[in-house]
Short mmCIF file of C-alpha atoms in Angstrom, two decimals:
data_model
loop_
_atom_site.label_atom_id
_atom_site.label_comp_id
_atom_site.label_asym_id
_atom_site.label_seq_id
_atom_site.Cartn_x
_atom_site.Cartn_y
_atom_site.Cartn_z
CA MET I 420 -27.49 18.28 4.25
CA ALA I 421 -26.05 14.77 5.48
CA SER I 422 -28.17 13.47 8.51
CA ALA I 423 -26.56 14.01 11.84
CA SER I 424 -26.46 10.02 12.32
CA SER I 425 -24.43 9.90 8.84
CA LEU I 426 -22.22 12.34 10.01
CA LEU I 427 -21.57 11.33 13.19
CA SER I 428 -20.54 7.66 11.75
CA GLU I 429 -18.09 6.22 13.56
CA GLU I 430 -15.76 5.68 10.97
CA LYS I 431 -14.94 9.10 10.64
CA PHE I 432 -13.30 8.48 13.81
CA LEU I 433 -11.36 5.52 13.27
CA CYS I 434 -7.61 5.83 13.26
CA PRO I 435 -6.54 4.01 9.65
CA ILE I 436 -3.58 2.21 11.60
CA CYS I 437 -5.28 0.93 14.65
CA LEU I 438 -8.93 1.10 13.21
CA GLU I 439 -9.80 2.44 16.90
CA VAL I 440 -11.50 6.06 17.96
CA PHE I 441 -8.33 8.21 17.55
CA THR I 442 -6.28 8.93 20.54
CA GLU I 443 -4.26 12.14 20.45
CA PRO I 444 -4.79 12.60 16.31
CA VAL I 445 -2.25 14.05 14.54
CA SER I 446 -2.26 15.39 10.78
CA THR I 447 0.28 14.77 8.34
CA PRO I 448 1.17 17.18 5.24
CA CYS I 449 -1.07 15.42 3.23
CA GLY I 450 -4.33 16.46 5.56
CA HIS I 451 -4.83 12.74 6.96
CA ASN I 452 -5.27 12.14 10.09
CA PHE I 453 -3.82 9.14 12.49
CA CYS I 454 -3.51 8.68 16.35
CA SER I 455 -0.02 10.31 17.37
CA ALA I 456 1.68 6.67 18.55
CA CYS I 457 0.00 4.95 15.29
CA ILE I 458 1.99 7.01 12.51
CA GLN I 459 5.45 7.19 15.06
CA LYS I 460 5.32 3.52 15.59
CA TYR I 461 4.44 3.43 11.70
CA TRP I 462 7.40 5.91 10.85
CA ASP I 463 9.72 4.36 13.21
CA SER I 464 9.57 0.44 11.47
CA SER I 465 10.05 1.83 7.76
CA ASP I 466 13.08 3.59 6.30
CA VAL I 467 10.93 5.94 4.31
CA CYS I 468 8.81 8.33 5.72
CA GLN I 469 5.20 8.45 3.72
CA CYS I 470 1.28 8.41 4.56
CA PRO I 471 0.12 5.13 5.28
CA PHE I 472 -3.23 5.85 3.80
CA CYS I 473 -2.44 8.07 0.04
CA LYS I 474 1.65 6.60 0.24
CA LYS I 475 2.68 10.26 -0.30
CA THR I 476 6.37 10.61 1.44
CA PHE I 477 7.51 13.44 3.67
CA SER I 478 10.76 14.46 3.47
CA PRO I 479 12.56 15.47 6.33
CA ARG I 480 10.05 13.84 8.71
CA PRO I 481 7.41 16.40 9.79
CA GLU I 482 6.88 17.31 13.56
CA LEU I 483 3.23 16.31 13.80
CA GLN I 484 1.12 18.39 16.73
CA VAL I 485 -1.92 17.19 18.16
CA ASN I 486 -5.52 18.14 16.41
CA THR I 487 -7.13 19.63 18.93
CA VAL I 488 -10.63 20.19 17.35
CA LEU I 489 -10.47 16.57 16.07
CA SER I 490 -9.05 15.32 19.27
CA GLU I 491 -12.05 16.92 21.06
CA LEU I 492 -14.48 15.82 18.27
CA ALA I 493 -13.15 12.18 18.80
CA ALA I 494 -13.25 12.33 22.62
CA GLY I 495 -17.15 13.48 22.26
CA PHE I 496 -17.85 10.73 20.56
CA LYS I 497 -16.42 8.06 22.68
CA THR I 498 -18.56 9.62 25.67
CA LEU I 499 -21.24 9.61 23.23
CA VAL I 500 -21.13 5.63 22.46
CA GLN I 501 -20.32 5.06 26.18
CA VAL I 502 -23.75 6.65 26.85
CA LYS I 503 -25.11 5.05 24.55
CA ALA I 504 -23.86 1.61 25.49
CA SER I 505 -24.64 2.51 29.25
CA THR I 506 -28.12 3.10 27.79
CA PRO I 507 -30.41 0.22 27.72
CA ASP I 508 -32.49 0.35 24.59
CA PRO I 509 -36.45 0.08 25.82
CA GLU I 510 -37.33 -2.58 22.86
CA LEU I 511 -34.22 -4.72 24.63
CA LEU I 512 -35.55 -4.02 27.99
CA GLU I 513 -38.75 -4.78 27.19
CA THR I 514 -37.81 -8.18 25.36
CA ALA I 515 -35.32 -9.27 28.13
CA ALA I 516 -36.26 -12.28 29.98
CA VAL I 517 -36.35 -11.80 33.80
CA LEU I 518 -36.61 -14.99 35.54
CA CYS I 519 -38.46 -16.03 38.61
CA ASP I 520 -36.40 -15.80 41.75
CA ILE I 521 -38.88 -18.24 43.24
CA CYS I 522 -38.72 -21.29 40.99
CA SER I 523 -36.44 -23.72 42.16
CA GLU I 524 -35.56 -25.85 38.99
CA ILE I 525 -36.39 -24.47 35.81
CA LYS I 526 -36.74 -20.84 35.76
CA GLU I 527 -39.68 -19.41 34.37
CA LYS I 528 -40.12 -15.85 32.67
CA ALA I 529 -41.14 -13.65 35.59
CA VAL I 530 -44.49 -11.97 34.85
CA LYS I 531 -43.98 -8.95 37.89
CA SER I 532 -41.55 -7.90 40.25
CA CYS I 533 -42.49 -7.19 43.35
CA LEU I 534 -40.26 -3.95 45.58
CA THR I 535 -41.38 -4.87 48.76
CA CYS I 536 -40.46 -8.16 48.46
CA LEU I 537 -37.67 -7.09 46.07
CA VAL I 538 -38.40 -10.34 43.81
CA SER I 539 -40.01 -11.08 40.27
CA PHE I 540 -42.12 -13.58 40.30
CA CYS I 541 -43.48 -15.85 37.59
CA GLU I 542 -47.11 -16.94 36.78
CA VAL I 543 -47.50 -19.36 39.21
CA HIS I 544 -45.47 -17.67 41.90
CA PHE I 545 -47.65 -14.71 41.37
CA GLU I 546 -50.89 -15.69 42.53
CA PRO I 547 -50.52 -14.86 46.23
CA HIS I 548 -50.31 -11.45 45.28
CA ARG I 549 -53.48 -11.80 43.47
CA ARG I 550 -55.26 -13.61 46.45
CA VAL I 551 -54.00 -12.57 49.78
CA ALA I 552 -55.32 -9.25 50.61
CA ILE I 553 -51.67 -7.87 52.64
CA LEU I 554 -50.12 -8.93 49.64
CA LYS I 555 -52.15 -6.90 47.75
CA SER I 556 -51.13 -3.85 48.76
CA HIS I 557 -47.06 -4.21 48.21
CA THR I 558 -45.37 -2.21 45.04
CA LEU I 559 -45.72 -3.69 41.93
CA LEU I 560 -44.07 -3.13 38.14
CA ASP I 561 -42.90 -4.95 35.16
CA PRO I 562 -40.29 -7.55 35.33
CA VAL I 563 -37.04 -5.78 36.34
CA LYS I 564 -33.63 -6.56 36.78
CA ASP I 565 -31.25 -5.83 39.89
CA LEU I 566 -34.09 -5.27 42.46
CA ASP I 567 -30.96 -5.10 45.30
CA ASP I 568 -29.92 -2.20 43.82
CA ARG I 569 -33.30 -0.38 44.73
CA MET I 570 -32.18 -0.94 48.54
CA CYS I 571 -30.96 1.55 50.34
CA LYS I 572 -27.28 0.17 51.39
CA THR I 573 -27.10 2.07 54.63
CA HIS I 574 -30.54 1.28 56.02
CA ASN I 575 -31.72 -1.95 53.88
CA LYS I 576 -34.64 -0.71 53.04
CA ILE I 577 -36.51 0.73 49.69
CA THR I 578 -35.82 3.75 47.80
CA GLU I 579 -38.77 5.38 48.04
CA LEU I 580 -37.67 9.08 47.96
CA TYR I 581 -35.76 11.30 46.11
CA CYS I 582 -33.56 14.14 47.46
CA THR I 583 -33.75 16.63 44.46
CA THR I 584 -30.89 18.73 46.98
CA ASP I 585 -28.04 15.35 46.43
CA ARG I 586 -29.91 14.39 43.89
CA ALA I 587 -30.01 10.77 44.74
CA CYS I 588 -33.06 7.81 45.79
CA ILE I 589 -32.96 7.28 49.50
CA CYS I 590 -35.24 6.14 51.68
CA ALA I 591 -37.57 7.04 54.61
CA LEU I 592 -34.86 6.78 57.04
CA CYS I 593 -31.92 9.07 54.84
CA PHE I 594 -34.99 11.28 54.99
CA LYS I 595 -34.24 11.87 58.87
CA THR I 596 -30.57 11.31 58.98
CA ASP I 597 -28.28 12.21 56.34
CA HIS I 598 -30.60 14.18 54.36
CA LYS I 599 -32.30 15.52 57.04
CA GLY I 600 -33.48 19.35 55.92
CA HIS I 601 -33.25 18.82 52.00
CA CYS I 602 -35.53 18.96 49.58
CA ILE I 603 -37.21 15.61 49.50
CA VAL I 604 -40.58 14.42 47.19
CA PRO I 605 -41.43 10.83 46.55
CA LEU I 606 -39.98 9.10 43.65
CA GLU I 607 -42.83 8.98 41.39
CA GLU I 608 -43.73 12.96 41.55
CA GLU I 609 -40.19 13.18 40.49
CA TYR I 610 -40.18 10.80 38.09
CA GLU I 611 -43.05 12.46 36.94
CA SER I 612 -41.13 16.17 36.65
CA MET I 613 -38.52 14.36 35.01
CA MET I 614 -40.67 12.94 32.12
CA ALA I 615 -42.40 16.48 31.62
CA LYS I 616 -38.51 17.71 30.72
CA LYS I 617 -37.95 14.83 28.81
CA ASP I 618 -39.20 16.28 25.51
CA ASP I 619 -36.93 19.48 25.61
CA THR I 620 -34.05 17.25 27.02
CA VAL I 621 -34.24 14.79 23.75
CA ALA I 622 -34.88 17.86 21.51
CA ASN I 623 -32.04 20.14 23.43
CA ILE I 624 -29.60 16.41 22.50
CA LEU I 625 -30.92 16.46 18.85
CA LYS I 626 -29.66 20.03 18.23
CA MET I 627 -26.17 19.58 20.01
CA ILE I 628 -25.88 16.89 17.94
CA GLN I 629 -27.11 18.62 14.76
CA SER I 630 -24.85 21.54 15.86
CA ARG I 631 -21.58 19.47 16.28
CA SER I 632 -22.66 17.86 13.21
CA GLU I 633 -22.71 20.69 10.81
CA LYS I 634 -19.28 21.82 13.00
CA ILE I 635 -17.73 18.01 11.30
CA VAL I 636 -18.83 19.19 7.91
CA GLU I 637 -17.23 22.73 8.67
CA ILE I 638 -14.20 21.05 9.77
CA GLU I 639 -14.04 18.80 7.08
CA ASN I 640 -14.29 21.76 4.63
CA VAL I 641 -11.60 23.89 6.48
CA VAL I 642 -9.43 21.20 6.29
CA ASP I 643 -9.99 20.22 2.72
CA VAL I 644 -9.30 24.14 1.74
CA LYS I 645 -6.22 24.29 3.93
CA GLN I 646 -5.03 21.32 1.75
CA ARG I 647 -5.19 22.90 -0.82
CA GLU I 648 -3.81 26.49 -0.10
CA ALA I 649 -1.21 24.58 1.58
CA GLU I 650 -0.04 22.83 -1.58
CA LYS I 651 -0.41 26.04 -3.54
CA GLU I 652 1.80 27.92 -0.73
CA LYS I 653 4.54 24.74 -1.03
CA GLU I 654 4.18 25.28 -5.08
CA ALA I 655 4.91 29.28 -4.60
CA SER I 656 7.68 28.82 -2.30
CA VAL I 657 9.05 26.18 -3.99
CA GLN I 658 9.08 28.39 -7.22
CA VAL I 659 10.64 31.26 -4.93
CA PHE I 660 13.51 28.86 -3.35
CA THR I 661 14.41 27.54 -6.61
CA ASP I 662 14.25 31.25 -8.95
CA LEU I 663 16.58 32.59 -5.85
CA ILE I 664 18.83 29.57 -6.06
CA ASN I 665 19.28 29.77 -10.10
CA PHE I 666 19.71 33.61 -9.31
CA ILE I 667 22.32 32.85 -7.57
CA GLN I 668 24.17 30.17 -9.56
CA ARG I 669 24.05 32.23 -12.35
CA ASN I 670 25.44 35.47 -10.47
CA GLN I 671 28.16 32.74 -9.28
CA ALA I 672 28.93 31.88 -12.61
CA GLU I 673 28.97 35.45 -13.70
CA LEU I 674 31.94 36.37 -10.91
CA VAL I 675 33.43 33.25 -11.72
CA GLU I 676 33.96 34.81 -15.49
CA VAL I 677 34.83 37.86 -14.47
CA ILE I 678 37.60 36.75 -12.22
CA ASP I 679 38.75 34.59 -15.10
CA GLU I 680 38.47 37.46 -17.75
CA ARG I 681 41.03 39.73 -14.84
CA TYR I 682 43.14 36.80 -14.55
CA ARG I 683 43.79 36.55 -18.32
CA ALA I 684 44.01 40.15 -18.66
CA GLU I 685 46.79 40.75 -16.21
CA LYS I 686 48.73 37.17 -17.38
CA GLN I 687 48.37 38.46 -21.01
CA LYS I 688 50.20 41.28 -20.36
CA ALA I 689 52.58 39.72 -17.58
CA GLU I 690 53.65 37.74 -20.81
CA GLY I 691 54.33 40.58 -22.72
CA PHE I 692 56.09 42.18 -20.38
CA LEU I 693 58.00 38.69 -20.12
CA THR I 694 58.67 38.96 -24.31
CA GLU I 695 60.26 42.16 -23.88
CA LEU I 696 62.62 41.35 -20.66
CA LYS I 697 63.92 37.91 -22.43
CA ALA I 698 64.61 39.81 -25.62
CA GLU I 699 66.31 42.85 -24.01
CA ILE I 700 68.26 39.95 -22.09
CA ALA I 701 69.42 38.10 -24.94
CA GLU I 702 70.65 41.54 -26.51
CA LEU I 703 72.46 42.46 -23.73
CA GLU I 704 74.10 38.90 -23.16
CA SER I 705 74.97 39.39 -27.21
CA ARG I 706 76.65 42.78 -26.29
CA SER I 707 78.73 41.11 -23.47
CA ASN I 708 80.28 38.80 -25.59
CA GLN I 709 80.96 40.79 -28.57
CA LEU I 710 82.93 43.29 -25.66
CA GLU I 711 84.74 39.89 -24.45
CA ARG I 712 85.57 39.27 -28.29
CA LEU I 713 86.57 42.82 -28.91
CA SER I 714 88.90 42.50 -25.78
CA GLN I 715 90.91 39.80 -27.05
CA SER I 716 91.38 41.50 -30.52
CA GLU I 717 94.36 43.93 -31.16
CA ASP I 718 91.93 45.73 -33.79
CA HIS I 719 91.69 49.22 -31.87
CA HIS I 720 90.34 50.38 -34.61
CA LEU I 721 87.32 48.40 -33.88
CA PHE I 722 86.88 48.19 -30.76
CA LEU I 723 86.69 52.08 -30.31
CA LYS I 724 84.23 52.13 -33.03
CA SER I 725 81.97 49.43 -31.37
CA PHE I 726 82.15 50.40 -27.60
CA PRO I 727 80.17 52.95 -27.13
CA THR I 728 77.73 51.40 -29.13
CA LEU I 729 77.83 48.45 -27.23
CA CYS I 730 78.20 50.38 -23.90
CA ALA I 731 74.74 51.99 -24.91
CA PRO I 732 71.97 51.94 -22.37
CA LEU I 733 68.51 50.49 -23.33
CA ASN I 734 65.92 52.87 -23.60
CA LYS I 735 63.54 51.27 -21.65
CA ASP I 736 63.08 51.62 -17.34
CA TRP I 737 61.88 48.72 -15.99
CA THR I 738 61.82 49.97 -12.54
CA SER I 739 58.57 51.23 -12.49
CA THR I 740 57.05 48.32 -14.02
CA HIS I 741 54.60 46.58 -12.74
CA VAL I 742 52.07 43.07 -12.91
CA HIS I 743 49.03 44.89 -10.65
CA SER I 744 46.81 42.06 -9.71
CA ASN I 745 43.14 43.49 -9.15
CA LEU I 746 41.56 40.22 -8.16
CA SER I 747 40.48 40.37 -4.87
CA PHE I 748 36.66 40.24 -4.85
CA GLU I 749 36.05 40.32 -0.84
CA GLU I 750 33.85 42.75 -1.04
CA VAL I 751 31.20 40.54 -2.98
CA ARG I 752 31.97 37.95 -0.16
CA ASP I 753 30.86 40.07 2.40
CA ASP I 754 28.04 41.19 0.57
CA VAL I 755 26.80 37.76 -0.23
CA ASN I 756 27.15 36.63 3.38
CA GLN I 757 25.67 39.45 4.72
CA LEU I 758 22.50 38.55 2.31
CA LYS I 759 22.62 34.53 3.51
CA GLN I 760 22.33 36.11 6.71
CA ARG I 761 19.19 38.33 5.99
CA ILE I 762 17.31 35.16 4.50
CA ASP I 763 18.69 33.21 7.93
CA GLU I 764 16.74 36.17 9.68
CA ILE I 765 13.63 35.95 7.47
CA MET I 766 13.41 31.93 7.89
CA GLU I 767 14.15 31.80 11.75
CA LYS I 768 10.69 34.58 11.54
CA LEU I 769 8.82 31.45 11.19
CA PRO I 770 8.76 29.87 14.72
CA GLU I 771 8.58 26.44 13.59
CA ILE I 772 12.21 26.91 11.66
CA LYS I 773 13.32 29.15 15.02
CA MET I 774 12.46 26.10 17.18
CA LYS I 775 14.20 23.69 14.90
CA ARG I 776 17.26 25.70 14.97
CA MET I 777 17.36 26.37 18.59
CA ARG I 778 16.87 22.49 19.34
CA GLU I 779 20.29 21.62 17.70
CA HIS I 780 21.72 22.82 20.54
CA ALA I 781 20.04 20.69 22.71
CA VAL I 782 21.95 20.09 26.01
CA ASP I 783 20.95 16.76 28.47
CA LEU I 784 20.18 18.17 32.05
CA SER I 785 20.25 16.54 35.55
CA LEU I 786 19.37 18.47 39.15
CA ASP I 787 22.55 19.32 41.39
CA PRO I 788 20.94 17.38 44.76
CA ASP I 789 23.78 19.67 46.68
CA THR I 790 22.51 22.70 45.62
CA ALA I 791 18.78 21.84 46.56
CA TYR I 792 16.53 23.33 48.98
CA CYS I 793 16.29 21.38 51.92
CA SER I 794 12.35 20.14 51.56
CA LEU I 795 13.02 19.94 47.81
CA VAL I 796 12.64 15.89 46.64
CA ILE I 797 14.51 15.03 43.45
CA SER I 798 14.21 12.28 41.68
CA GLN I 799 16.14 9.14 40.79
CA ASP I 800 16.99 10.35 37.14
CA GLY I 801 17.37 13.79 37.99
CA LYS I 802 15.15 14.88 35.91
CA GLN I 803 12.52 15.97 38.36
CA VAL I 804 11.77 18.20 41.70
CA GLN I 805 8.67 19.12 44.16
CA CYS I 806 8.59 20.48 47.30
CA GLY I 807 8.15 17.48 50.07
CA GLU I 808 6.14 17.45 52.77
CA LYS I 809 8.84 18.13 55.40
CA LYS I 810 12.36 19.63 55.40
CA GLN I 811 15.25 16.91 55.47
CA ASN I 812 18.52 17.32 58.05
CA LEU I 813 21.09 17.68 55.47
CA SER I 814 24.93 18.09 55.93
CA PRO I 815 25.87 21.55 55.00
CA ASN I 816 26.81 22.53 51.98
CA PRO I 817 28.42 26.23 50.68
CA LYS I 818 26.48 25.16 47.30
CA ARG I 819 23.05 24.58 48.51
CA PHE I 820 20.16 27.50 48.93
CA GLU I 821 19.32 27.75 52.41
CA ILE I 822 16.11 30.64 51.65
CA TYR I 823 13.92 29.74 48.81
CA SER I 824 12.73 26.37 47.21
CA ASP I 825 15.52 26.76 44.70
CA VAL I 826 17.69 24.02 43.03
CA LEU I 827 20.33 24.20 39.96
CA ALA I 828 21.64 21.93 37.19
CA LYS I 829 24.77 19.81 37.80
CA GLU I 830 25.76 21.32 34.48
CA GLY I 831 27.38 24.99 33.71
CA PHE I 832 28.26 26.54 31.15
CA THR I 833 31.04 29.15 29.63
CA ALA I 834 30.39 29.22 25.93
CA GLY I 835 28.55 28.79 23.35
CA LYS I 836 24.62 28.07 22.82
CA PHE I 837 22.43 25.32 24.29
CA TYR I 838 19.12 24.84 24.93
CA TYR I 839 16.85 22.90 27.18
CA GLU I 840 12.67 22.39 28.26
CA VAL I 841 11.15 22.62 31.45
CA GLN I 842 7.64 21.34 32.15
CA VAL I 843 5.93 23.83 34.56
CA LYS I 844 2.33 22.31 34.02
CA GLY I 845 0.08 21.91 36.75
CA LYS I 846 2.33 24.58 38.93
CA THR I 847 0.52 28.05 40.16
CA ASP I 848 3.74 29.65 41.05
CA TRP I 849 7.10 28.86 39.64
CA MET I 850 10.53 30.57 38.41
CA VAL I 851 13.02 29.14 35.44
CA GLY I 852 16.07 30.67 33.96
CA LEU I 853 19.78 31.19 34.63
CA VAL I 854 21.97 32.20 37.70
CA ARG I 855 26.29 33.12 37.75
CA GLU I 856 27.81 30.29 39.84
CA SER I 857 28.17 33.51 42.38
CA VAL I 858 24.70 33.81 42.96
CA GLU I 859 23.97 34.45 46.83
CA ARG I 860 22.61 31.02 48.10
CA LYS I 861 22.30 31.90 51.99
CA LYS I 862 20.67 35.09 52.17
CA ASP I 863 17.52 36.50 51.02
CA THR I 864 18.10 38.78 47.62
CA ARG I 865 16.58 39.69 45.05
CA LEU I 866 16.72 37.76 41.67
CA SER I 867 17.66 39.69 38.61
CA PRO I 868 20.58 40.36 36.14
CA LYS I 869 22.22 42.95 38.53
CA THR I 870 22.30 39.85 41.65
CA GLY I 871 23.62 37.80 38.42
CA ALA I 872 20.08 35.73 37.64
CA TRP I 873 18.51 35.63 34.37
CA ILE I 874 14.69 34.42 35.15
CA ILE I 875 11.12 34.15 34.67
CA GLY I 876 8.47 33.19 36.80
CA LEU I 877 4.31 32.74 37.54
CA ASP I 878 3.18 34.44 40.70
CA ASP I 879 0.04 34.99 41.91
CA GLY I 880 -1.52 34.20 38.58
CA ILE I 881 0.59 37.05 37.12
CA TYR I 882 4.02 36.06 34.55
CA SER I 883 6.58 38.14 34.77
CA ALA I 884 10.56 38.58 33.84
CA TYR I 885 12.46 39.15 36.81
CA ALA I 886 14.69 42.72 35.19
CA ASN I 887 15.24 45.54 36.87
CA PRO I 888 12.54 46.67 37.50
CA SER I 889 10.43 43.39 36.81
CA VAL I 890 8.58 42.82 33.37
CA LYS I 891 4.74 41.93 32.95
CA ILE I 892 5.16 39.15 30.17
CA THR I 893 1.65 38.34 28.09
CA VAL I 894 0.58 34.90 27.18
CA LYS I 895 -1.97 33.73 25.05
CA GLU I 896 -2.51 30.77 26.64
CA LYS I 897 -1.44 29.20 30.03
CA LEU I 898 2.40 28.22 29.61
CA GLU I 899 2.93 24.30 29.93
CA LYS I 900 6.37 23.53 29.26
CA VAL I 901 8.91 26.40 28.62
CA GLY I 902 12.28 26.27 26.36
CA ILE I 903 15.07 28.48 27.15
CA PHE I 904 17.62 29.54 24.50
CA VAL I 905 20.86 30.41 25.59
CA ASP I 906 24.20 32.32 24.01
CA TYR I 907 26.89 33.06 25.56
CA GLU I 908 29.18 35.04 23.67
CA LYS I 909 26.38 37.14 22.13
CA GLY I 910 24.97 37.60 25.99
CA ILE I 911 21.24 36.62 25.09
CA VAL I 912 18.89 34.26 27.12
CA SER I 913 15.47 33.77 25.95
CA PHE I 914 12.32 32.26 26.53
CA TYR I 915 9.50 30.14 24.52
CA ASP I 916 6.51 28.98 24.90
CA VAL I 917 7.47 25.15 23.64
CA ASN I 918 3.91 24.10 22.69
CA SER I 919 2.92 27.30 20.20
CA LYS I 920 6.80 27.96 19.49
CA SER I 921 6.52 31.38 19.83
CA HIS I 922 8.57 33.83 21.77
CA ILE I 923 7.79 34.85 25.69
CA TYR I 924 10.81 37.55 26.38
CA SER I 925 14.90 37.88 25.95
CA PHE I 926 17.40 38.95 28.27
CA THR I 927 19.70 40.87 25.83
CA CYS I 928 23.03 42.51 26.58
CA CYS I 929 24.18 39.83 29.92
CA TYR I 930 27.42 40.46 30.65
CA PHE I 931 28.08 36.23 32.08
CA ARG I 932 31.41 37.15 33.65
CA GLU I 933 31.55 33.52 34.53
CA LYS I 934 29.65 29.90 34.51
CA ILE I 935 26.16 29.90 34.48
CA TYR I 936 23.98 27.42 35.68
CA PRO I 937 20.29 26.33 34.85
CA TYR I 938 18.23 27.20 37.68
CA PHE I 939 14.50 25.47 38.82
CA GLY I 940 12.49 27.62 41.39
CA LEU I 941 9.49 25.93 42.86
CA GLN I 942 8.16 28.55 45.07
CA ASP I 943 6.11 27.79 48.07
CA ASN I 944 2.83 24.95 48.24
CA ILE I 945 0.63 26.53 50.19
CA SER I 946 -2.12 23.88 50.73
CA GLY I 947 -0.76 21.82 48.68
CA LYS I 948 -2.07 23.68 45.37
CA ASN I 949 1.21 23.77 43.73
CA SER I 950 2.86 20.61 44.45
CA ALA I 951 3.40 19.38 40.58
CA PRO I 952 6.98 18.98 40.16
CA LEU I 953 9.24 21.25 37.80
CA ILE I 954 10.52 18.67 35.16
CA ILE I 955 13.38 18.77 32.61
CA MET I 956 11.78 17.23 29.25
CA PRO I 957 13.77 15.59 26.87
CA VAL I 958 14.01 17.60 23.60
CA PRO I 959 13.12 15.88 19.96
CA GLN I 960 15.47 15.49 18.43
CA THR I 961 15.64 17.47 14.84
CA GLN I 962 15.17 16.05 11.55
#
């Protein structure tokens, strides 16, 4: 097994682009890891979207998510490096030169530090401590720097005691004031107590390093396996769709051939009719000419003999003869369109596909100050709103909410599909959704579809859809960003967890009747616990 030191080597946590420890690491489809900002900047500066490491190209540009496991490991590694950097190496402490504080010109190396005098002495200046009786009682130790840090900042006395209650070094006067009644022990006693635990602590640290090292190996192995699985899935999926495309193309060619065959048969039949009709017309024209000639002749015998033959009707009756064209394939087209819709439904079962298609209908919203409750504060760009510390003295406005901390967007909708995202991170209570333009704004009315509102929210730690009656919503993780998708014609309002791209809840069979507006409810801000703003987030552009 690889050693912990090799597994925790810095190279494993360095971004190949910036060569720094990962910040918000993301994984490309080929399995390589980069800082989110680094790879996005790299792709923005290039005409080709490819991996900087293996040069594999991607089309379209993939939507990358933060690799949470690698992010946590990188953060832990940063902490480990900082701790290591802030913990002096014992060998360095031994060899570090502490200079004498008494020497005035050339500073000699100190041999002892006095905690009573708070001074470090060289061999010459330390001599009185060896000889003078009162100085012999001072507390001495090997040379150390920063002796001032061992003084109590409040009482300017040496910190000789340790408060186990507050885990702080204190002086004798602190024991009688700020730490009165606390558990106090001599500094040396606490040192001995901690030193007794040192071996167990080191062993525990090594055990944690080992477990994390093994976890790194496990995760790297899983990533390798997942990469191979992804390649197999990609190959199999491409093959299925290629087969489907070939199947459709083959059937398209067969349908075109059937249409051509039917047309040729009808054309051939029609041409036969045309030939017969033209022949009969020629015959009739010939009879007409003969009759004309006979009528001008004085040969009565010939006229009477020929007239019955020339006046005899032709045998075929063309009144019931038609060219029946059966070239309509509307039923086939309808069935194919249904197949297309079914494929769309199948693909939209993948949350990434569903989210991408909804984002194609993203709209740019801004908050309407004329509708905002009097204590709400809207940012200058109109994208954020939060509860202010006091109510503002605002002029009356029929559009303004006067009971609760609510506000609407400026933009309203009467048709089509639209989508937007709202950040609710940090809020303990909130409501978001859609309301009709005529929604009640001056009275205390329960919001629901019956009163012209289609909203969800968080209240007392419970997520709910405010239907008739309210429906409790179960989510896997706490919501931080909510996506709202509306199909006005179909009467559907759907809510999604943007981070996990999962569906939360949908109102169906909605009858809007009038213009609808995005709604934002901030709820009460008791003791500042619900002070976080609601933010209209920019929707990432689909590739």
